[in-house]
Amino acid sequence: SSSGPQPRSAASPPRRRSSPPRSPPPPPPRCYAAHSPTKCRGCRAQRFNYRNKVPHTCSLGKPMYMGCAACEYANRGGVGTAGNRHSCPRGRRPSAAGPPPPSPTQQAAADRAAAAQRQRAADAERAAARAAEQAAAHAARQRQDAETRRRADRAAAAAAVAAEQERERIARLREEQARATADARLREEEARATAEADRRRRTELKRVAAAARERREQAEDVAAAAAATHRGLVAALVADYVRDEKK
């Protein structure tokens, strides 16, 4: 039967509009053939949550249906969204009933597939955690290597400054030692010159004293000879006087 509006005949009297009978509100959308709003019996995946609005795909390849068993309309929204109140493409009302539950073999396959999917998800999470830990460790090693390089650079700079200061100190010590050696040599030369001058002065004094002593001895000899001559002359004069008196 066509669901479109029928053309009204001109002979028919206008009918009085009446309010449609109130129908009870539709039940809340559920996963098809499910006994819990948060559990898909097609794959028994626990990831779907109406409150968090997290849709999923059934591991058996079936979508998550929201309550219309006649058309199996795929409504992937959450509770309270406009998609929950949809129109059936076949002109039927949405129904809370769904497909029949799967067979034990299908259920076991679904359980195995769900377990494998959970295992893959856990492996992926562990791999992501390991990758994050490795990245964090690598970043920490890079930071530690950078800090070690900065410390090594600072230590090398400090060592270079210390070496330069040590070279300057050694150069100052050498200059002071050279000045001290030059001063000692100068003092030694001055002492040697003073000693030589003293020796020459003593030699000159000795020579002058010897010359004076020689002159004194010569003067004494001359005086002695003059005295002897004077005595001889006096004796001769006396002898001459005595001889003259005797005559």
PDB file of C-alpha atoms in Angstrom:
ATOM      1  CA  SER A   1       0.000   0.000   0.000  1.00  0.00           C
ATOM      2  CA  SER A   2       1.198   3.499  -0.790  1.00  0.00           C
ATOM      3  CA  SER A   3       1.910   5.633   2.166  1.00  0.00           C
ATOM      4  CA  GLY A   4       1.497   8.936   0.222  1.00  0.00           C
ATOM      5  CA  PRO A   5      -1.461  11.298   0.774  1.00  0.00           C
ATOM      6  CA  GLN A   6      -4.660  10.536  -1.231  1.00  0.00           C
ATOM      7  CA  PRO A   7      -6.282  13.361  -3.275  1.00  0.00           C
ATOM      8  CA  ARG A   8      -9.495  14.604  -1.646  1.00  0.00           C
ATOM      9  CA  SER A   9     -12.680  14.419  -3.786  1.00  0.00           C
ATOM     10  CA  ALA A  10     -14.756  17.565  -4.248  1.00  0.00           C
ATOM     11  CA  ALA A  11     -18.043  15.842  -3.142  1.00  0.00           C
ATOM     12  CA  SER A  12     -16.700  14.671   0.168  1.00  0.00           C
ATOM     13  CA  PRO A  13     -17.416  17.094   2.971  1.00  0.00           C
ATOM     14  CA  PRO A  14     -14.497  18.505   4.863  1.00  0.00           C
ATOM     15  CA  ARG A  15     -13.681  16.338   7.796  1.00  0.00           C
ATOM     16  CA  ARG A  16     -13.098  17.729  11.170  1.00  0.00           C
ATOM     17  CA  ARG A  17      -9.510  17.534  12.313  1.00  0.00           C
ATOM     18  CA  SER A  18      -9.009  15.551  15.429  1.00  0.00           C
ATOM     19  CA  SER A  19      -5.855  15.181  17.497  1.00  0.00           C
ATOM     20  CA  PRO A  20      -4.110  11.893  16.879  1.00  0.00           C
ATOM     21  CA  PRO A  21      -4.335   9.400  19.697  1.00  0.00           C
ATOM     22  CA  ARG A  22      -1.495   9.664  22.128  1.00  0.00           C
ATOM     23  CA  SER A  23       0.893   6.797  21.827  1.00  0.00           C
ATOM     24  CA  PRO A  24       3.201   5.794  24.626  1.00  0.00           C
ATOM     25  CA  PRO A  25       6.736   7.140  24.318  1.00  0.00           C
ATOM     26  CA  PRO A  26       9.069   4.808  22.469  1.00  0.00           C
ATOM     27  CA  PRO A  27      11.353   2.720  24.615  1.00  0.00           C
ATOM     28  CA  PRO A  28      14.938   3.876  24.974  1.00  0.00           C
ATOM     29  CA  PRO A  29      17.150   2.710  22.142  1.00  0.00           C
ATOM     30  CA  ARG A  30      19.016  -0.478  22.852  1.00  0.00           C
ATOM     31  CA  CYS A  31      21.653  -2.516  21.177  1.00  0.00           C
ATOM     32  CA  TYR A  32      19.850  -5.108  19.066  1.00  0.00           C
ATOM     33  CA  ALA A  33      18.962  -8.291  20.920  1.00  0.00           C
ATOM     34  CA  ALA A  34      20.663  -6.891  23.990  1.00  0.00           C
ATOM     35  CA  HIS A  35      19.686  -7.195  27.630  1.00  0.00           C
ATOM     36  CA  SER A  36      21.884  -4.239  28.652  1.00  0.00           C
ATOM     37  CA  PRO A  37      22.098  -0.785  27.033  1.00  0.00           C
ATOM     38  CA  THR A  38      25.885  -0.958  27.236  1.00  0.00           C
ATOM     39  CA  LYS A  39      26.475  -4.406  25.756  1.00  0.00           C
ATOM     40  CA  CYS A  40      26.373  -5.590  22.151  1.00  0.00           C
ATOM     41  CA  ARG A  41      25.393  -9.252  22.028  1.00  0.00           C
ATOM     42  CA  GLY A  42      26.667  -9.479  18.511  1.00  0.00           C
ATOM     43  CA  CYS A  43      30.268  -9.156  19.729  1.00  0.00           C
ATOM     44  CA  ARG A  44      29.817  -8.701  23.499  1.00  0.00           C
ATOM     45  CA  ALA A  45      32.052  -5.628  23.317  1.00  0.00           C
ATOM     46  CA  GLN A  46      31.961  -3.578  26.500  1.00  0.00           C
ATOM     47  CA  ARG A  47      33.264  -0.422  24.818  1.00  0.00           C
ATOM     48  CA  PHE A  48      29.864   1.027  23.900  1.00  0.00           C
ATOM     49  CA  ASN A  49      28.478   3.436  26.468  1.00  0.00           C
ATOM     50  CA  TYR A  50      25.366   5.526  25.932  1.00  0.00           C
ATOM     51  CA  ARG A  51      26.423   8.196  28.371  1.00  0.00           C
ATOM     52  CA  ASN A  52      29.878   8.654  26.871  1.00  0.00           C
ATOM     53  CA  LYS A  53      28.507   8.263  23.344  1.00  0.00           C
ATOM     54  CA  VAL A  54      31.275   5.917  22.168  1.00  0.00           C
ATOM     55  CA  PRO A  55      30.030   3.960  19.100  1.00  0.00           C
ATOM     56  CA  HIS A  56      31.749   0.799  17.936  1.00  0.00           C
ATOM     57  CA  THR A  57      31.630  -1.725  15.159  1.00  0.00           C
ATOM     58  CA  CYS A  58      30.594  -5.256  15.947  1.00  0.00           C
ATOM     59  CA  SER A  59      33.389  -7.785  15.584  1.00  0.00           C
ATOM     60  CA  LEU A  60      31.028  -9.940  13.528  1.00  0.00           C
ATOM     61  CA  GLY A  61      30.830  -7.163  10.950  1.00  0.00           C
ATOM     62  CA  LYS A  62      27.401  -5.943  12.079  1.00  0.00           C
ATOM     63  CA  PRO A  63      26.709  -2.336  12.977  1.00  0.00           C
ATOM     64  CA  MET A  64      25.386  -1.185  16.339  1.00  0.00           C
ATOM     65  CA  TYR A  65      21.587  -0.952  15.816  1.00  0.00           C
ATOM     66  CA  MET A  66      19.515   1.272  17.980  1.00  0.00           C
ATOM     67  CA  GLY A  67      16.166  -0.489  18.267  1.00  0.00           C
ATOM     68  CA  CYS A  68      14.529  -0.785  14.806  1.00  0.00           C
ATOM     69  CA  ALA A  69      14.428  -4.485  13.961  1.00  0.00           C
ATOM     70  CA  ALA A  70      12.322  -3.965  10.845  1.00  0.00           C
ATOM     71  CA  CYS A  71      14.874  -1.878   8.964  1.00  0.00           C
ATOM     72  CA  GLU A  72      17.917  -2.322  11.223  1.00  0.00           C
ATOM     73  CA  TYR A  73      18.556   1.370  10.890  1.00  0.00           C
ATOM     74  CA  ALA A  74      22.174   2.067  11.879  1.00  0.00           C
ATOM     75  CA  ASN A  75      22.006   4.889  14.386  1.00  0.00           C
ATOM     76  CA  ARG A  76      25.455   5.545  15.759  1.00  0.00           C
ATOM     77  CA  GLY A  77      24.505   8.459  18.019  1.00  0.00           C
ATOM     78  CA  GLY A  78      24.055   8.487  21.780  1.00  0.00           C
ATOM     79  CA  VAL A  79      21.042   8.806  24.007  1.00  0.00           C
ATOM     80  CA  GLY A  80      19.215  12.108  23.628  1.00  0.00           C
ATOM     81  CA  THR A  81      20.423  12.799  20.085  1.00  0.00           C
ATOM     82  CA  ALA A  82      18.118  13.417  17.124  1.00  0.00           C
ATOM     83  CA  GLY A  83      19.191  10.154  15.532  1.00  0.00           C
ATOM     84  CA  ASN A  84      17.418   8.104  18.189  1.00  0.00           C
ATOM     85  CA  ARG A  85      14.012   9.261  16.864  1.00  0.00           C
ATOM     86  CA  HIS A  86      14.345   8.209  13.238  1.00  0.00           C
ATOM     87  CA  SER A  87      11.921   7.205  10.524  1.00  0.00           C
ATOM     88  CA  CYS A  88      12.035   3.688   9.180  1.00  0.00           C
ATOM     89  CA  PRO A  89      12.849   3.657   5.452  1.00  0.00           C
ATOM     90  CA  ARG A  90      10.292   0.851   5.000  1.00  0.00           C
ATOM     91  CA  GLY A  91       7.502   2.827   6.662  1.00  0.00           C
ATOM     92  CA  ARG A  92       7.516   0.727   9.837  1.00  0.00           C
ATOM     93  CA  ARG A  93       7.712   1.832  13.415  1.00  0.00           C
ATOM     94  CA  PRO A  94      10.901   1.306  15.305  1.00  0.00           C
ATOM     95  CA  SER A  95      10.839  -1.726  17.483  1.00  0.00           C
ATOM     96  CA  ALA A  96      12.843  -2.625  20.526  1.00  0.00           C
ATOM     97  CA  ALA A  97      13.129  -6.192  19.343  1.00  0.00           C
ATOM     98  CA  GLY A  98      16.144  -7.180  17.319  1.00  0.00           C
ATOM     99  CA  PRO A  99      17.575 -10.141  15.516  1.00  0.00           C
ATOM    100  CA  PRO A 100      17.660 -13.445  17.351  1.00  0.00           C
ATOM    101  CA  PRO A 101      20.637 -14.127  19.573  1.00  0.00           C
ATOM    102  CA  PRO A 102      23.611 -15.779  17.892  1.00  0.00           C
ATOM    103  CA  SER A 103      24.254 -19.503  18.074  1.00  0.00           C
ATOM    104  CA  PRO A 104      26.794 -20.914  20.537  1.00  0.00           C
ATOM    105  CA  THR A 105      29.295 -21.374  17.725  1.00  0.00           C
ATOM    106  CA  GLN A 106      28.819 -17.764  16.621  1.00  0.00           C
ATOM    107  CA  GLN A 107      28.947 -16.675  20.255  1.00  0.00           C
ATOM    108  CA  ALA A 108      32.215 -18.556  20.822  1.00  0.00           C
ATOM    109  CA  ALA A 109      33.663 -17.098  17.614  1.00  0.00           C
ATOM    110  CA  ALA A 110      32.502 -13.687  18.709  1.00  0.00           C
ATOM    111  CA  ASP A 111      34.049 -14.214  22.134  1.00  0.00           C
ATOM    112  CA  ARG A 112      37.322 -15.327  20.577  1.00  0.00           C
ATOM    113  CA  ALA A 113      37.293 -12.381  18.188  1.00  0.00           C
ATOM    114  CA  ALA A 114      36.492  -9.993  21.040  1.00  0.00           C
ATOM    115  CA  ALA A 115      39.273 -11.514  23.158  1.00  0.00           C
ATOM    116  CA  ALA A 116      41.694 -11.226  20.252  1.00  0.00           C
ATOM    117  CA  GLN A 117      40.592  -7.630  19.696  1.00  0.00           C
ATOM    118  CA  ARG A 118      41.026  -6.851  23.394  1.00  0.00           C
ATOM    119  CA  GLN A 119      44.420  -8.547  23.310  1.00  0.00           C
ATOM    120  CA  ARG A 120      45.418  -6.496  20.266  1.00  0.00           C
ATOM    121  CA  ALA A 121      44.173  -3.345  21.958  1.00  0.00           C
ATOM    122  CA  ALA A 122      46.104  -4.214  25.130  1.00  0.00           C
ATOM    123  CA  ASP A 123      49.214  -4.983  23.057  1.00  0.00           C
ATOM    124  CA  ALA A 124      48.801  -1.702  21.225  1.00  0.00           C
ATOM    125  CA  GLU A 125      48.396   0.138  24.533  1.00  0.00           C
ATOM    126  CA  ARG A 126      51.473  -1.598  25.952  1.00  0.00           C
ATOM    127  CA  ALA A 127      53.431  -0.823  22.786  1.00  0.00           C
ATOM    128  CA  ALA A 128      52.309   2.800  22.973  1.00  0.00           C
ATOM    129  CA  ALA A 129      53.284   2.908  26.655  1.00  0.00           C
ATOM    130  CA  ARG A 130      56.680   1.382  25.848  1.00  0.00           C
ATOM    131  CA  ALA A 131      57.151   3.841  22.994  1.00  0.00           C
ATOM    132  CA  ALA A 132      56.211   6.712  25.296  1.00  0.00           C
ATOM    133  CA  GLU A 133      58.607   5.434  27.960  1.00  0.00           C
ATOM    134  CA  GLN A 134      61.367   5.032  25.375  1.00  0.00           C
ATOM    135  CA  ALA A 135      60.695   8.527  24.029  1.00  0.00           C
ATOM    136  CA  ALA A 136      60.744   9.921  27.559  1.00  0.00           C
ATOM    137  CA  ALA A 137      63.953   8.012  28.327  1.00  0.00           C
ATOM    138  CA  HIS A 138      65.482   9.228  25.061  1.00  0.00           C
ATOM    139  CA  ALA A 139      64.480  12.804  25.867  1.00  0.00           C
ATOM    140  CA  ALA A 140      65.892  12.395  29.388  1.00  0.00           C
ATOM    141  CA  ARG A 141      69.135  10.994  27.949  1.00  0.00           C
ATOM    142  CA  GLN A 142      69.316  13.878  25.500  1.00  0.00           C
ATOM    143  CA  ARG A 143      68.737  16.361  28.327  1.00  0.00           C
ATOM    144  CA  GLN A 144      71.333  14.557  30.451  1.00  0.00           C
ATOM    145  CA  ASP A 145      73.780  14.496  27.523  1.00  0.00           C
ATOM    146  CA  ALA A 146      73.171  18.201  26.917  1.00  0.00           C
ATOM    147  CA  GLU A 147      73.690  18.930  30.619  1.00  0.00           C
ATOM    148  CA  THR A 148      76.835  16.765  30.601  1.00  0.00           C
ATOM    149  CA  ARG A 149      78.120  18.634  27.538  1.00  0.00           C
ATOM    150  CA  ARG A 150      77.363  21.973  29.206  1.00  0.00           C
ATOM    151  CA  ARG A 151      79.166  20.836  32.358  1.00  0.00           C
ATOM    152  CA  ALA A 152      82.108  19.588  30.294  1.00  0.00           C
ATOM    153  CA  ASP A 153      82.213  22.897  28.406  1.00  0.00           C
ATOM    154  CA  ARG A 154      82.116  24.839  31.671  1.00  0.00           C
ATOM    155  CA  ALA A 155      84.821  22.584  33.145  1.00  0.00           C
ATOM    156  CA  ALA A 156      86.970  22.999  30.015  1.00  0.00           C
ATOM    157  CA  ALA A 157      86.517  26.779  30.131  1.00  0.00           C
ATOM    158  CA  ALA A 158      87.416  26.820  33.835  1.00  0.00           C
ATOM    159  CA  ALA A 159      90.451  24.610  33.131  1.00  0.00           C
ATOM    160  CA  ALA A 160      91.535  26.924  30.311  1.00  0.00           C
ATOM    161  CA  VAL A 161      91.192  29.959  32.591  1.00  0.00           C
ATOM    162  CA  ALA A 162      93.111  28.144  35.351  1.00  0.00           C
ATOM    163  CA  ALA A 163      95.847  27.143  32.880  1.00  0.00           C
ATOM    164  CA  GLU A 164      96.127  30.732  31.627  1.00  0.00           C
ATOM    165  CA  GLN A 165      96.354  32.007  35.200  1.00  0.00           C
ATOM    166  CA  GLU A 166      98.995  29.364  35.978  1.00  0.00           C
ATOM    167  CA  ARG A 167     101.010  30.412  32.909  1.00  0.00           C
ATOM    168  CA  GLU A 168     100.769  34.045  33.974  1.00  0.00           C
ATOM    169  CA  ARG A 169     101.847  33.122  37.526  1.00  0.00           C
ATOM    170  CA  ILE A 170     104.828  31.112  36.212  1.00  0.00           C
ATOM    171  CA  ALA A 171     105.786  34.019  33.932  1.00  0.00           C
ATOM    172  CA  ARG A 172     105.630  36.441  36.894  1.00  0.00           C
ATOM    173  CA  LEU A 173     107.720  34.069  39.015  1.00  0.00           C
ATOM    174  CA  ARG A 174     110.302  33.793  36.233  1.00  0.00           C
ATOM    175  CA  GLU A 175     110.438  37.571  35.866  1.00  0.00           C
ATOM    176  CA  GLU A 176     110.832  37.996  39.616  1.00  0.00           C
ATOM    177  CA  GLN A 177     113.517  35.294  39.672  1.00  0.00           C
ATOM    178  CA  ALA A 178     115.334  36.982  36.782  1.00  0.00           C
ATOM    179  CA  ARG A 179     115.158  40.336  38.571  1.00  0.00           C
ATOM    180  CA  ALA A 180     116.397  38.729  41.784  1.00  0.00           C
ATOM    181  CA  THR A 181     119.282  37.067  39.899  1.00  0.00           C
ATOM    182  CA  ALA A 182     120.199  40.354  38.206  1.00  0.00           C
ATOM    183  CA  ASP A 183     120.080  42.193  41.542  1.00  0.00           C
ATOM    184  CA  ALA A 184     122.258  39.514  43.169  1.00  0.00           C
ATOM    185  CA  ARG A 185     124.738  39.669  40.303  1.00  0.00           C
ATOM    186  CA  LEU A 186     124.851  43.478  40.546  1.00  0.00           C
ATOM    187  CA  ARG A 187     125.378  43.333  44.298  1.00  0.00           C
ATOM    188  CA  GLU A 188     128.121  40.750  43.794  1.00  0.00           C
ATOM    189  CA  GLU A 189     129.837  42.942  41.211  1.00  0.00           C
ATOM    190  CA  GLU A 190     129.518  45.958  43.506  1.00  0.00           C
ATOM    191  CA  ALA A 191     130.980  43.951  46.409  1.00  0.00           C
ATOM    192  CA  ARG A 192     133.801  42.724  44.182  1.00  0.00           C
ATOM    193  CA  ALA A 193     134.510  46.282  43.020  1.00  0.00           C
ATOM    194  CA  THR A 194     134.438  47.543  46.608  1.00  0.00           C
ATOM    195  CA  ALA A 195     136.818  44.774  47.702  1.00  0.00           C
ATOM    196  CA  GLU A 196     139.133  45.547  44.805  1.00  0.00           C
ATOM    197  CA  ALA A 197     139.089  49.254  45.693  1.00  0.00           C
ATOM    198  CA  ASP A 198     139.808  48.432  49.351  1.00  0.00           C
ATOM    199  CA  ARG A 199     142.676  46.161  48.316  1.00  0.00           C
ATOM    200  CA  ARG A 200     144.110  48.858  46.092  1.00  0.00           C
ATOM    201  CA  ARG A 201     143.696  51.437  48.857  1.00  0.00           C
ATOM    202  CA  ARG A 202     145.493  49.156  51.348  1.00  0.00           C
ATOM    203  CA  THR A 203     148.242  48.484  48.804  1.00  0.00           C
ATOM    204  CA  GLU A 204     148.606  52.216  48.199  1.00  0.00           C
ATOM    205  CA  LEU A 205     148.707  52.883  51.954  1.00  0.00           C
ATOM    206  CA  LYS A 206     151.349  50.192  52.386  1.00  0.00           C
ATOM    207  CA  ARG A 207     153.371  51.677  49.559  1.00  0.00           C
ATOM    208  CA  VAL A 208     153.068  55.185  51.003  1.00  0.00           C
ATOM    209  CA  ALA A 209     154.016  53.896  54.458  1.00  0.00           C
ATOM    210  CA  ALA A 210     157.026  52.066  53.016  1.00  0.00           C
ATOM    211  CA  ALA A 211     158.117  55.201  51.147  1.00  0.00           C
ATOM    212  CA  ALA A 212     157.739  57.304  54.306  1.00  0.00           C
ATOM    213  CA  ARG A 213     159.650  54.745  56.314  1.00  0.00           C
ATOM    214  CA  GLU A 214     162.402  54.726  53.683  1.00  0.00           C
ATOM    215  CA  ARG A 215     162.540  58.532  53.673  1.00  0.00           C
ATOM    216  CA  ARG A 216     162.631  58.539  57.465  1.00  0.00           C
ATOM    217  CA  GLU A 217     165.492  56.035  57.438  1.00  0.00           C
ATOM    218  CA  GLN A 218     167.316  58.090  54.830  1.00  0.00           C
ATOM    219  CA  ALA A 219     166.753  61.225  56.899  1.00  0.00           C
ATOM    220  CA  GLU A 220     168.033  59.422  59.947  1.00  0.00           C
ATOM    221  CA  ASP A 221     171.097  58.271  57.996  1.00  0.00           C
ATOM    222  CA  VAL A 222     171.684  61.810  56.717  1.00  0.00           C
ATOM    223  CA  ALA A 223     171.235  63.193  60.234  1.00  0.00           C
ATOM    224  CA  ALA A 224     173.612  60.575  61.626  1.00  0.00           C
ATOM    225  CA  ALA A 225     176.175  61.395  58.935  1.00  0.00           C
ATOM    226  CA  ALA A 226     175.760  65.118  59.579  1.00  0.00           C
ATOM    227  CA  ALA A 227     176.141  64.562  63.311  1.00  0.00           C
ATOM    228  CA  ALA A 228     179.260  62.485  62.717  1.00  0.00           C
ATOM    229  CA  THR A 229     180.644  65.134  60.405  1.00  0.00           C
ATOM    230  CA  HIS A 230     179.789  67.815  62.977  1.00  0.00           C
ATOM    231  CA  ARG A 231     181.466  65.851  65.667  1.00  0.00           C
ATOM    232  CA  GLY A 232     184.522  65.353  63.445  1.00  0.00           C
ATOM    233  CA  LEU A 233     184.707  69.045  62.652  1.00  0.00           C
ATOM    234  CA  VAL A 234     184.318  69.980  66.310  1.00  0.00           C
ATOM    235  CA  ALA A 235     187.017  67.516  67.252  1.00  0.00           C
ATOM    236  CA  ALA A 236     189.265  68.893  64.536  1.00  0.00           C
ATOM    237  CA  LEU A 237     188.592  72.440  65.661  1.00  0.00           C
ATOM    238  CA  VAL A 238     189.268  71.518  69.249  1.00  0.00           C
ATOM    239  CA  ALA A 239     192.426  69.753  68.252  1.00  0.00           C
ATOM    240  CA  ASP A 240     193.494  72.738  66.237  1.00  0.00           C
ATOM    241  CA  TYR A 241     192.734  75.033  69.168  1.00  0.00           C
ATOM    242  CA  VAL A 242     194.668  72.907  71.575  1.00  0.00           C
ATOM    243  CA  ARG A 243     197.539  72.700  69.272  1.00  0.00           C
ATOM    244  CA  ASP A 244     197.557  76.453  68.783  1.00  0.00           C
ATOM    245  CA  GLU A 245     197.442  77.023  72.523  1.00  0.00           C
ATOM    246  CA  LYS A 246     200.482  74.803  73.013  1.00  0.00           C
ATOM    247  CA  LYS A 247     202.516  76.805  70.683  1.00  0.00           C
TER     248      LYS A 247
END
